[in-house]
Structures are given as structure tokens and as C-alpha cells.
């Protein structure tokens, strides 16, 4: 029986692409901020695409969502107030509220259409958004951070790629603003692309975070649907060190555990040299 | 200026593909065992393709070659005699002979055309093949292993995917033969595909290696040009434990270091459950 | 604003492909006979795909439907009873009943799902199916032809490619059966692929039709979505010659006219040599 | 045996692509005017690509070269002096000098690299360039035409697509210049893209040619490797009518013959309406 020959292709950069066989289109929309598509893939289940870039899939979303959240959340000894900038699909929020200490988690997403599409097409990712501790704000995250000094224990920056609406989320000015929005022992983390293709970006972010926070740390995870599959996150912390984490405080994870926490901090030699240079 | 629109596509499975923009073809050959192509890519430099599958590229070869070799080589306290099965490009041999203890390294490659193509098009990968300690044998690796009982300290299985000529390298019979070819404290490791797509293969190999060697261990590395980017290796050891490694004994690595050694052993929760089930 | 990167690719043969950007999937089904997909394309409007092959599109369907029907229909001076074998989308029927002389048009389509999908997604193609003169039969066309000797003035064979269910429609036995099902001055025509890629098929069909009918003729049209864009049709006739057509008897055509009728019979030198050899 | 998975893709427009499986790259060059690539394809033999667009292939070049040349060349009763603007591969020249009446054929090609690459990689296309009647000029064709009033019997415009260096070849100013460069009974023809995708261009060119020459005519041919496969040419003539051609004056053609000459002038209804509107 012949296969459907319908493929979604992401040109990850001008020389590299990934292709996913598609069973059907579920949704296509031009929001005020970006294009938004939802596809049913054969390999990874449902796929969320913003401006032509893979955002998340049913089958591998757990890696990114667990690792952007649990590494900094565990680094803080007692996170009560958490802010997620971006992350409208709800995956980061879902992980954040697994921490029993969390009293309030704010989602500051600029594009309400992402939240709606996630609720409809990715109910298991969006599940946490209806938790009573969660406050979904459809606002400009940059402005929200500026307006809330000394408020949060942890801030997680779940942005799209550093083009279009997300450019401002990769600037020193923004990290300084995040620093002010954090309490005196706060921790932040941001997704910062692939060390195999985005060396310059990673170096710039590390320089900016290092210039802002007393403690900084790049860490890594395997995200199959992102370019090269090796994904980096950058953490900034005022007091607490990620190396000091002893135990895993959350259950029902599929990627994160205490060993993986520490393994993610061990950088391959070329990445180590990249961030130390 | 318009880009060349020449792309190499690997259908990694029937639902997933990777595409690399090609600058030019350098070599195409049908050997007695497989098709062999060498391309110049924009993203990763030169690319070696066997039977349509990406084998190695200039830019990311170091990950696979360092991780398949140095994790087991360091696990053995004093490796003198080493066998590489497959690996005709020479990358594993190049890493093996970085270990000062090595006295003899045999390459048992079935397809001499791979060795020749590597010498011509990937001189920096093939460099080690001309070292006086290296013995290149164009032979059937399965037979070679059977014929050399109690001979090697470390055996590394650098095979193509488990289809075609490499099928026999993924069988319990072969691992038992490897066990016999190892000395009384020998260590082996094999490349064993991606935990995101080859779960059944990994479980079968782990079951077979666990049934053959007292000590077994899956470990991971980020290889951008292999499916999903998360690649697994399976180690079998008679006496020595990979967890006991203290220091890095080699220099000039770009991925491996002592921290990465231990990090590679820390398995994400779903992989842990996969190999423990 | 980034484009959707969803593409339908037809591998027209193992060395040639056509790609169409897709807006959305409308329908996917595995019928008892074949896979059936309906897509919304950017270039050609809606697209009907059977077993992975482009069947028809909103924007270029008129060429194939007008040319398979009107050239033989005009060759017959007074077609009253017409049979369409295959053609479940209804496009050929729609053209057939433009001829005022037609009293009855039978559609013998093996796969009812094609008729249903066409009615739903291609209403302007399927429109003729509800005409009172039209008799839609969901039957095996080969058997239907065998069972109706001396019945039709014109028989039109609107088949898929000569693989799978349509193989029997490209055999001498079938053309002989068609000959018997035609009245004493009947005319038949069949779609017979591209002279640029299917030379052997065209030669075989021409030999078989020439061996069955006193008058035979290959003719051509431009169908953008079929391989190479140059498409052939083979006509067999008991008495009437396509060269004798004087005027166009139908209105509202977009491709066919009296000049195009004769132009379609003028074969490029290499096609002439192909069918005369 | 697995197939090479190397494909050349031409994005014919943003919604439509053609793919050709490539055996190897033969040449890649950035000339002062454009990129130039030569590939060995499986389907069509060697392929010449300028600025990412298919120019010609071994297997189907005869259609375009015969039809751009022989239709206007036969329209002129006795062509002695002929100018080809563009056409550096030599295919048009090769056809022009098949006419026994031709005394001199000038090739005015702006990019000498095209001529050199054709001589090396497409010797059977370039063959005519060494004929003693042929004068190859590496010059700006627009300027050359301006500088040679009342000189030629036939001018053939073998341009690339109307972007980049070829834009000026699709302007009314240029057609007027061509008119002046022709003798009092001269004939011109230009390639003018596909009626299925370039309707506006064709209407503009027809309006301009009709406003410049007493006699104008669009005609068609099947070129598999050009978008949609249906290709148009626009002829302008001072005195002679293409309809008056009686016999074919050249031998060894593979597409053109006297019947095809007239058939090419018969326009499908939608094309007729396009050029008459």
C-alpha cells in the first residue's frame, strides 16, 4: 500500500533540513504575531509549528519541557513564585507545578492563539494551564518582567528562535530586567539553541548572563526535533549552584532525574571551550 | 546569488528524513558490499554515505569516534591489544592509538573500498591507519573474531545499521564470540542506534550483552547527523566498571572528557526504563 | 510571513519528481482498491491523489477531461451511447454530456469511494454525474465491457497508471473486448501516459490497438500535473477518421477547439517515429 | 541496491517544484553574471542550470532548440543573416545552420562561461558554434541589437527567465530595437514562459510585440523540464505569416516537422483567450 507522500520540511538553516511525513493538517492560522500550524505526523504524533519552525511534538516534548524547567527549579531550594515567559503551549507550566513548593506560576505569553491551539490540539501539554495556581497572562513578556521587580523565585524563558517576536528575549537588557524581577536568591534559565550551529548566539548569551548573574551555567539535552538534536539552555543564578542539587523532588518524569541533572551540566569539550572562550 | 539546490536526503526511517545541501559529488562507487558516496556538504564538510545512510562527516565525526572508543578504552585500566570491527574510515583507530598503553590495534573491515575512500577523501579521519601499531585487515570481522580467542583487551564494533552486511554484528552469537576473543578482563562496546527510534533493537542488544557479560552498560552521545541526534552505545565488560574511571588519559579530544564520560552513563528516565525492562 | 513548508511529492518515476505546496489535507482514505487523498494546493487548487499518484486538480483538470473525451466524441458523427471506464471523478462524463447527441452515458467505475470523494470535494468536476442521462455503475469495467456487446458508440478509458487495479485496462484482450462492445462504427480512446517516459507502453498499446481497430491514432495534450507535461491518448476507430472532423460541436471548453483537435493529431517527429516503428 | 538520494530541486515558483535525481556534479561556477552548474541526472542525462533554473538537458533540449528556431526560420522564406541573443549553449545556433540558406549566424551571449561550459559538457549541443558561418560574440545582446540596424533576416531571443540579467530582453523598448535590427521582411521569436503560470508576462509580451510588428503569433511546445511542460514562444514578423509555411526545409529534426509547425500555432482555448484579451 503506498505511503502518503506529504512531508513537512523545516529548513533548519540554509544548508540543513529535517523532514517529517504528515498524515494530515489539523490547523493553520495567521495570528497577529506569527503563523501557527498543527500537523499529525507519523513519527512524532502531533506537531506544533510557529513561523515554519518546529516548536514541539507529542512524542518528544517531554525532553525540552522537563529540562528547561527542572534543572533551574531544583537549583532553587524552595521555588514558590515562578514566571514562564513565552511557553504558551503550557508544557513548562505543567512541569513547574509538579514542584510541591510552587504557590503561583505566571505564564506571560504574547500570543493568545498559541494557548488556544495548545488547549485544543495538545491537551496533555496544556493540562497544567487550568491549575488554580496558574495565572495565564496574554501580555508582552518583556514588559511584564520590567513591571514586576523582586517578585519571582524562578523565571523560565521559553522563547521561539531569536528572530521576529523573540529577538528581545536574547538581549543583555532583558537578562538584567530578569535579574531585577527575581528575588534575592532567584534563578533563571532560557533556551539557547544548538552548540553545533549557534555558537555565536551561545557565546553572546553566556557573556551577557555571566555579566549579570553571579552564577551562570550552560546545560544540554537531546531534543530530536530541534536542529542537530543537541539543545542548550543557559542558567543564571544569584546564590544557588546547580551542582549542589542532591535529589529529584518531582515524580512522573520521562527524561529528568538526579543523574541526568548533573549529566546535563557536563559539557563536551568543544562546548566547554565555546562557553569559556 | 541563488543557492545550489542540490540536496542529499537520508530517509532515516519511512517517516523521518534529514537533508543536507550538497556542493558537489566527490566519489560514487558500487563496492562488492555496498554503495559508497562522498559528498561535499555546506553544513558538515565532507560526508561519507554507505548504502544511502550517513556514516560520518568532517564536522561531527569526532563525537561518534571519541565516544565509541574512549568510554570503553578508559574503562579498561591498561588496554594494549585492541580490535576494531568495521570502522574502515579509520576514525575509531585514530582515537584508540591516542591511548599511550596501546601496542597493537587491528582493524577488521570487510570492505576495502571504505578504507581507500577514507584515505583519499577524509585524510584527517584515516590518519591513524598508517601508524606502525595499526594492522589493517580486509576480512570478515565476524570470522576474524571467531578465529582469535583470548586475544584482545578491548573490542569496538563500529558497524553500519543492522541491515545488509552488518546484521550479523547485532546477534547474541556474535557477542559471545566477542566475549571469547577478549582476554579475562576485556571490554567491548558497539554502536546501537537511537533510543528514540530503535527501542526494540536496544532492548535486544542489552538483553544479549547482559546475558553474555557480567557488566553491561548503555551510554549516550549527541551525533547531529544520525537519526534524532541521540545515539546509544552498548558496553560489555568482564571485570571493569565504567563508573570507576577517574581521569582522562588522552589529549586533544573535542567531545570526551572525564565529566562527559560519567555524564554519558546517566540515562534519561525513559532510556533507563527501556534498558531495565 | 513564512510559507507553510508542507509539500506533496509524487515520485513520477524513480528519478523524477514533482512537488506541490499544500495548504491543508481535506481527506485521506484507504478504499478496498487504493489509497485516496484530497489536498488543497497553492498552485492548482484541490488535488485528488490515488495510490500516491496525481489524478486531477481543480486548475488543470479541464485539459485531460476535454481531450480524452472531445477528440473521439467529435470523431464519431453522432454519439448517442457512451461508456466511460474508470473516471470516477466524473470529469469525462461532464464533457461527454456536453454533446447534444448523447442520450445515455454509463460510468463503470470499480471504486465507489472515488465517486463519493469527487462529489464532496470536486463538485464542479462531478457535476455531470447527477444528469438524468448518466448511469453510474460501481462495477469492474473489464467485466462490464465484456457483458455489453454491440452497445456503445464511444468508449473512453479513463484509467489510473498501468499498475495495480488498472493493469488489465492496458491489454490487447481488453481492447478486443472494447471492440466488441462498440457498435459497427464505434470509436474508443484511452489515456496512454507520456511519450517522454513511457515509450514501451505506448508502442505496445499502439500495436494492440492497431491490431484490433481498422483506424488507430495517437494524439497529445499538455497536462501540467502529469509526468513531463506531455500526455498521450490512443484512439481506435472502426470507420470514422479523426482527421475528418470539421467543426467543434460543444461549447464552454477551455482547451479543446477545432484547431486544437487537429493540432493534437500532429505528432512531434520522435513520437511519430515511436508509434510508426 | 539503494539508490543515490541526491536530488536537484528547482522551485519553479513558490508553490511548485520539480526534482531530478542526480548521479554526480560535473561543474559549479559563479560567473560574473550568474551561477552555473552542470549535473549528470538519471532521467535526462546532463543538465545545465543557471541561477538555480533548469536551462537545458541532453534528453529534451531538442524540443526547445528546434521550436524556438525552426518556426520563425521557416516563416522567413530565405533567411541568410540570423542573430541569436543569449543561447550561449549553442543549441539554437545548431538548428539555425541546418537551414541551407543561412550565410551568417551571430551569437550574442553576455556570459562567455556559458559558451565554455557548453563546449566542454554538452558537445552535441555546442557543435554548431565551430561552424565557419557562425560568429560568437561575448557581448551584451541588447547593445548588439541596438548597434546593428537593418541587418538580420531572423532574430531569435533565447533568454533565461525574466529576472536578473534577462529582464531587459522582455521589454517593449527591446522589441522595438529588434524591429529596427531586422531587415524589411524580418522575423523574430522569443521564449516567453508557460501559459499555465506566466499569464501576465505573456499578455504583456504579446501586447508589446503586437504594438511593434504587423504580424504577431504565440506558439507552443512541450518542454518536460520547464515549469508545467507547456512552453510558449512569441513571434513578431514584418511581412511573412507563419501560417503560410508549406514544407519543412531541414532534416534530422526530432520534434519539428511541417505538421508540428502548424499544430504549434493552434492555441488551446484558454491560451487563445489569454492572448486575445
Short mmCIF file of C-alpha atoms in Angstrom, two decimals, chain B:
data_model
loop_
_atom_site.label_atom_id
_atom_site.label_comp_id
_atom_site.label_asym_id
_atom_site.label_seq_id
_atom_site.Cartn_x
_atom_site.Cartn_y
_atom_site.Cartn_z
CA UNK B 1 23.06 34.92 -5.52
CA UNK B 2 20.89 31.80 -5.72
CA UNK B 3 21.93 28.77 -3.72
CA UNK B 4 22.67 25.45 -5.31
CA UNK B 5 19.53 23.39 -4.92
CA UNK B 6 21.27 20.07 -4.68
CA UNK B 7 20.32 18.08 -1.60
CA UNK B 8 21.25 14.74 -0.17
CA UNK B 9 18.33 13.23 1.68
CA UNK B 10 18.55 10.34 4.07
CA UNK B 11 15.23 8.73 4.76
CA UNK B 12 16.15 7.82 8.32
CA UNK B 13 13.05 5.74 8.56
CA UNK B 14 9.93 5.83 6.43
CA UNK B 15 8.56 8.84 8.31
CA UNK B 16 11.64 10.91 9.06
CA UNK B 17 14.33 12.44 6.88
CA UNK B 18 17.36 14.66 7.12
CA UNK B 19 18.51 16.84 4.24
CA UNK B 20 21.95 18.27 3.60
CA UNK B 21 22.71 20.81 0.91
CA UNK B 22 25.46 19.49 -1.35
CA UNK B 23 28.17 21.50 -3.05
CA UNK B 24 29.47 18.66 -5.16
CA UNK B 25 29.83 14.93 -5.51
CA UNK B 26 33.36 13.71 -4.95
CA UNK B 27 33.02 9.98 -5.40
CA UNK B 28 30.41 7.31 -6.17
CA UNK B 29 31.11 3.63 -6.23
CA UNK B 30 29.34 0.31 -6.00
CA UNK B 31 31.65 -1.89 -3.96
CA UNK B 32 31.11 -5.66 -3.65
CA UNK B 33 29.33 -4.95 -0.35
CA UNK B 34 27.52 -1.65 -0.62
CA UNK B 35 27.19 1.68 -2.41
CA UNK B 36 29.70 4.29 -1.31
CA UNK B 37 29.33 8.02 -1.93
CA UNK B 38 31.37 11.01 -0.84
CA UNK B 39 29.82 14.46 -0.99
CA UNK B 40 30.91 17.97 -0.12
CA UNK B 41 28.18 19.45 2.08
CA UNK B 42 27.68 23.06 3.08
CA UNK B 43 26.84 22.30 6.71
CA UNK B 44 29.16 19.50 7.72
CA UNK B 45 32.04 19.45 5.23
CA UNK B 46 32.68 16.12 3.56
CA UNK B 47 30.10 13.39 4.01
CA UNK B 48 30.60 9.62 3.70
CA UNK B 49 27.47 7.67 2.75
CA UNK B 50 27.18 3.86 2.68
CA UNK B 51 24.05 2.30 1.19
CA UNK B 52 22.34 5.69 1.37
CA UNK B 53 22.99 6.16 5.09
CA UNK B 54 25.12 8.91 6.59
CA UNK B 55 28.24 7.34 8.06
CA UNK B 56 30.34 10.29 9.02
CA UNK B 57 31.07 13.92 8.26
CA UNK B 58 34.10 16.12 8.72
CA UNK B 59 32.36 18.36 11.20
CA UNK B 60 30.73 15.92 13.60
CA UNK B 61 32.76 12.71 13.22
CA UNK B 62 34.63 13.46 16.42
CA UNK B 63 31.63 12.80 18.62
CA UNK B 64 30.96 9.28 17.44
CA UNK B 65 34.60 8.29 17.13
CA UNK B 66 35.61 9.62 20.54
CA UNK B 67 32.60 8.22 22.35
CA UNK B 68 32.59 4.72 20.85
CA UNK B 69 36.30 4.41 21.71
CA UNK B 70 37.20 6.41 24.82
CA UNK B 71 34.42 5.28 27.12
CA UNK B 72 35.37 1.57 26.90
CA UNK B 73 39.09 2.29 26.46
CA UNK B 74 39.12 4.23 29.73
CA UNK B 75 37.02 1.56 31.40
CA UNK B 76 39.92 -0.86 30.80
CA UNK B 77 42.86 0.14 33.04
CA UNK B 78 45.60 -0.75 30.58
CA UNK B 79 44.45 -1.58 27.05
CA UNK B 80 47.30 -2.96 24.93
CA UNK B 81 45.64 -5.00 22.21
CA UNK B 82 42.56 -3.53 20.58
CA UNK B 83 40.33 -4.76 17.77
CA UNK B 84 38.02 -2.56 15.76
CA UNK B 85 35.36 -4.45 13.78
CA UNK B 86 34.13 -2.40 10.84
CA UNK B 87 35.21 1.21 11.10
CA UNK B 88 37.00 1.24 7.77
CA UNK B 89 37.11 5.03 7.71
CA UNK B 90 39.75 4.85 10.46
CA UNK B 91 38.15 7.26 12.91
CA UNK B 92 37.95 4.77 15.77
CA UNK B 93 41.54 3.62 15.19
CA UNK B 94 42.69 7.25 15.30
CA UNK B 95 41.17 7.60 18.79
CA UNK B 96 42.36 4.19 20.00
CA UNK B 97 46.00 4.95 19.33
CA UNK B 98 45.79 8.15 21.35
CA UNK B 99 45.99 5.82 24.35
CA UNK B 100 49.67 5.51 25.26
CA UNK B 101 49.19 1.94 26.51
CA UNK B 102 48.13 0.62 23.12
CA UNK B 103 50.69 -1.69 21.49
CA UNK B 104 48.60 -3.09 18.66
CA UNK B 105 45.31 -2.06 17.05
CA UNK B 106 43.72 -4.31 14.43
CA UNK B 107 41.10 -3.00 12.03
CA UNK B 108 38.91 -5.81 10.64
CA UNK B 109 36.92 -4.20 7.84
CA UNK B 110 35.10 -6.28 5.27
CA UNK B 111 35.08 -3.63 2.54
CA UNK B 112 38.49 -2.38 1.42
CA UNK B 113 36.83 0.32 -0.66
CA UNK B 114 35.82 2.14 2.53
CA UNK B 115 39.43 2.26 3.68
CA UNK B 116 40.60 3.55 0.31
CA UNK B 117 37.90 6.20 0.06
CA UNK B 118 38.63 7.39 3.57
CA UNK B 119 42.36 7.71 2.90
CA UNK B 120 41.63 9.77 -0.19
CA UNK B 121 38.72 11.96 0.94
CA UNK B 122 38.96 12.01 4.74
CA UNK B 123 42.72 12.12 5.43
CA UNK B 124 42.26 13.54 8.92
CA UNK B 125 39.92 10.66 9.84
CA UNK B 126 42.09 7.98 8.21
CA UNK B 127 45.33 9.39 9.60
CA UNK B 128 45.80 6.69 12.24
CA UNK B 129 45.68 3.87 9.71
CA UNK B 130 49.32 4.37 8.79
CA UNK B 131 50.53 4.21 12.40
CA UNK B 132 53.05 1.37 12.88
CA UNK B 133 50.94 -0.13 15.66
CA UNK B 134 47.94 -0.49 13.35
CA UNK B 135 47.20 -3.64 11.36
CA UNK B 136 44.53 -3.15 8.70
CA UNK B 137 42.88 -6.44 7.73
CA UNK B 138 40.32 -6.55 4.91
CA UNK B 139 38.39 -9.50 6.28
CA UNK B 140 35.01 -10.58 7.57
CA UNK B 141 35.04 -9.23 11.13
CA UNK B 142 32.74 -11.99 12.40
CA UNK B 143 35.14 -14.67 11.22
CA UNK B 144 38.15 -12.70 12.48
CA UNK B 145 36.69 -12.51 15.96
CA UNK B 146 35.91 -16.24 15.96
CA UNK B 147 39.47 -17.06 14.92
CA UNK B 148 41.18 -15.03 17.68
CA UNK B 149 40.19 -16.30 21.12
CA UNK B 150 41.64 -14.70 24.24
CA UNK B 151 43.49 -12.04 22.27
CA UNK B 152 42.17 -8.52 22.88
CA UNK B 153 41.79 -6.14 25.78
CA UNK B 154 39.17 -4.05 24.02
CA UNK B 155 36.94 -4.79 21.03
CA UNK B 156 35.00 -1.95 19.42
CA UNK B 157 32.19 -2.67 16.96
CA UNK B 158 31.82 0.20 14.55
CA UNK B 159 29.12 -1.19 12.31
CA UNK B 160 26.65 0.20 9.82
CA UNK B 161 22.95 -0.10 10.60
CA UNK B 162 21.59 -3.57 11.35
CA UNK B 163 20.58 -4.30 7.77
CA UNK B 164 22.60 -5.86 4.97
CA UNK B 165 26.23 -6.80 5.73
CA UNK B 166 26.03 -5.66 9.37
CA UNK B 167 23.13 -7.85 10.53
CA UNK B 168 25.43 -10.49 11.99
CA UNK B 169 27.11 -7.87 14.19
CA UNK B 170 23.90 -7.43 16.21
CA UNK B 171 23.42 -11.08 17.30
CA UNK B 172 23.93 -12.85 20.61
CA UNK B 173 26.12 -15.39 18.81
CA UNK B 174 28.45 -12.57 17.83
CA UNK B 175 28.61 -11.05 21.32
CA UNK B 176 29.50 -14.49 22.69
CA UNK B 177 32.24 -14.75 20.12
CA UNK B 178 33.48 -11.29 21.14
CA UNK B 179 33.47 -12.44 24.77
CA UNK B 180 35.77 -15.34 23.83
CA UNK B 181 38.08 -13.11 21.80
CA UNK B 182 38.58 -10.84 24.80
CA UNK B 183 41.11 -11.52 27.49
CA UNK B 184 39.94 -12.24 31.02
CA UNK B 185 39.35 -8.57 31.86
CA UNK B 186 38.33 -7.42 28.41
CA UNK B 187 35.82 -4.72 27.48
CA UNK B 188 33.68 -4.35 24.36
CA UNK B 189 31.42 -1.63 23.01
CA UNK B 190 29.14 -1.41 20.00
CA UNK B 191 27.13 1.36 18.37
CA UNK B 192 23.48 0.59 18.99
CA UNK B 193 21.31 3.22 17.26
CA UNK B 194 18.86 5.73 18.76
CA UNK B 195 16.68 5.24 21.85
CA UNK B 196 14.05 7.45 20.25
CA UNK B 197 13.51 5.18 17.24
CA UNK B 198 15.22 1.81 17.80
CA UNK B 199 13.84 0.76 21.19
CA UNK B 200 13.42 -2.87 20.26
CA UNK B 201 16.95 -3.20 18.90
CA UNK B 202 18.40 -1.60 22.02
CA UNK B 203 16.42 -3.90 24.29
CA UNK B 204 17.52 -6.96 22.31
CA UNK B 205 21.18 -5.96 22.34
CA UNK B 206 21.09 -5.12 26.05
CA UNK B 207 19.45 -8.46 26.82
CA UNK B 208 22.09 -10.29 24.76
CA UNK B 209 25.06 -8.37 26.17
CA UNK B 210 23.70 -8.67 29.72
CA UNK B 211 23.34 -12.43 29.11
CA UNK B 212 26.95 -12.63 27.97
CA UNK B 213 29.00 -10.19 30.06
CA UNK B 214 28.98 -9.76 33.86
CA UNK B 215 28.88 -5.98 33.44
CA UNK B 216 26.80 -4.17 30.84
CA UNK B 217 26.08 -0.51 30.28
CA UNK B 218 24.25 1.65 27.75
CA UNK B 219 25.69 5.12 27.25
CA UNK B 220 24.77 8.11 25.07
CA UNK B 221 26.20 10.89 22.93
CA UNK B 222 24.92 13.68 20.67
CA UNK B 223 25.59 12.87 17.00
CA UNK B 224 23.84 15.54 14.88
CA UNK B 225 23.86 13.59 11.62
CA UNK B 226 22.39 10.38 13.00
CA UNK B 227 18.62 9.94 13.37
CA UNK B 228 17.22 12.04 16.27
CA UNK B 229 20.75 13.13 17.25
CA UNK B 230 20.70 10.93 20.38
CA UNK B 231 22.94 7.95 19.82
CA UNK B 232 23.49 4.93 22.03
CA UNK B 233 26.42 2.61 22.58
CA UNK B 234 26.33 -0.66 24.49
CA UNK B 235 29.29 -1.76 26.56
CA UNK B 236 30.01 -5.25 27.88
CA UNK B 237 32.78 -5.83 30.36
CA UNK B 238 34.17 -8.88 32.15
CA UNK B 239 35.60 -7.13 35.23
CA UNK B 240 35.97 -3.38 34.99
CA UNK B 241 33.16 -0.91 35.61
CA UNK B 242 32.82 2.27 33.54
CA UNK B 243 31.71 4.07 36.70
CA UNK B 244 35.18 3.61 38.21
CA UNK B 245 37.02 5.76 35.68
CA UNK B 246 38.79 8.65 37.40
CA UNK B 247 40.77 10.62 34.88
CA UNK B 248 41.01 11.23 31.19
CA UNK B 249 44.15 9.60 29.76
CA UNK B 250 44.01 11.13 26.29
CA UNK B 251 44.57 14.60 24.93
CA UNK B 252 43.24 16.60 22.04
CA UNK B 253 39.68 15.45 22.35
CA UNK B 254 36.79 17.65 21.26
CA UNK B 255 33.91 15.83 22.94
CA UNK B 256 35.20 13.33 25.50
CA UNK B 257 36.50 14.36 28.90
CA UNK B 258 36.20 12.82 32.34
CA UNK B 259 32.94 14.61 33.13
CA UNK B 260 31.46 13.63 29.80
CA UNK B 261 32.48 10.01 30.45
CA UNK B 262 30.28 9.88 33.54
CA UNK B 263 27.54 12.04 32.06
CA UNK B 264 27.21 9.63 29.15
CA UNK B 265 26.34 6.85 31.62
CA UNK B 266 23.48 8.85 33.18
CA UNK B 267 20.42 7.76 31.27
CA UNK B 268 17.30 9.85 30.79
CA UNK B 269 14.40 8.28 32.62
CA UNK B 270 12.75 6.76 29.52
CA UNK B 271 16.04 5.22 28.37
CA UNK B 272 16.69 3.86 31.85
CA UNK B 273 13.26 2.26 31.84
CA UNK B 274 13.87 0.92 28.36
CA UNK B 275 17.07 -0.90 29.27
CA UNK B 276 15.86 -2.05 32.66
CA UNK B 277 12.59 -3.53 31.39
#
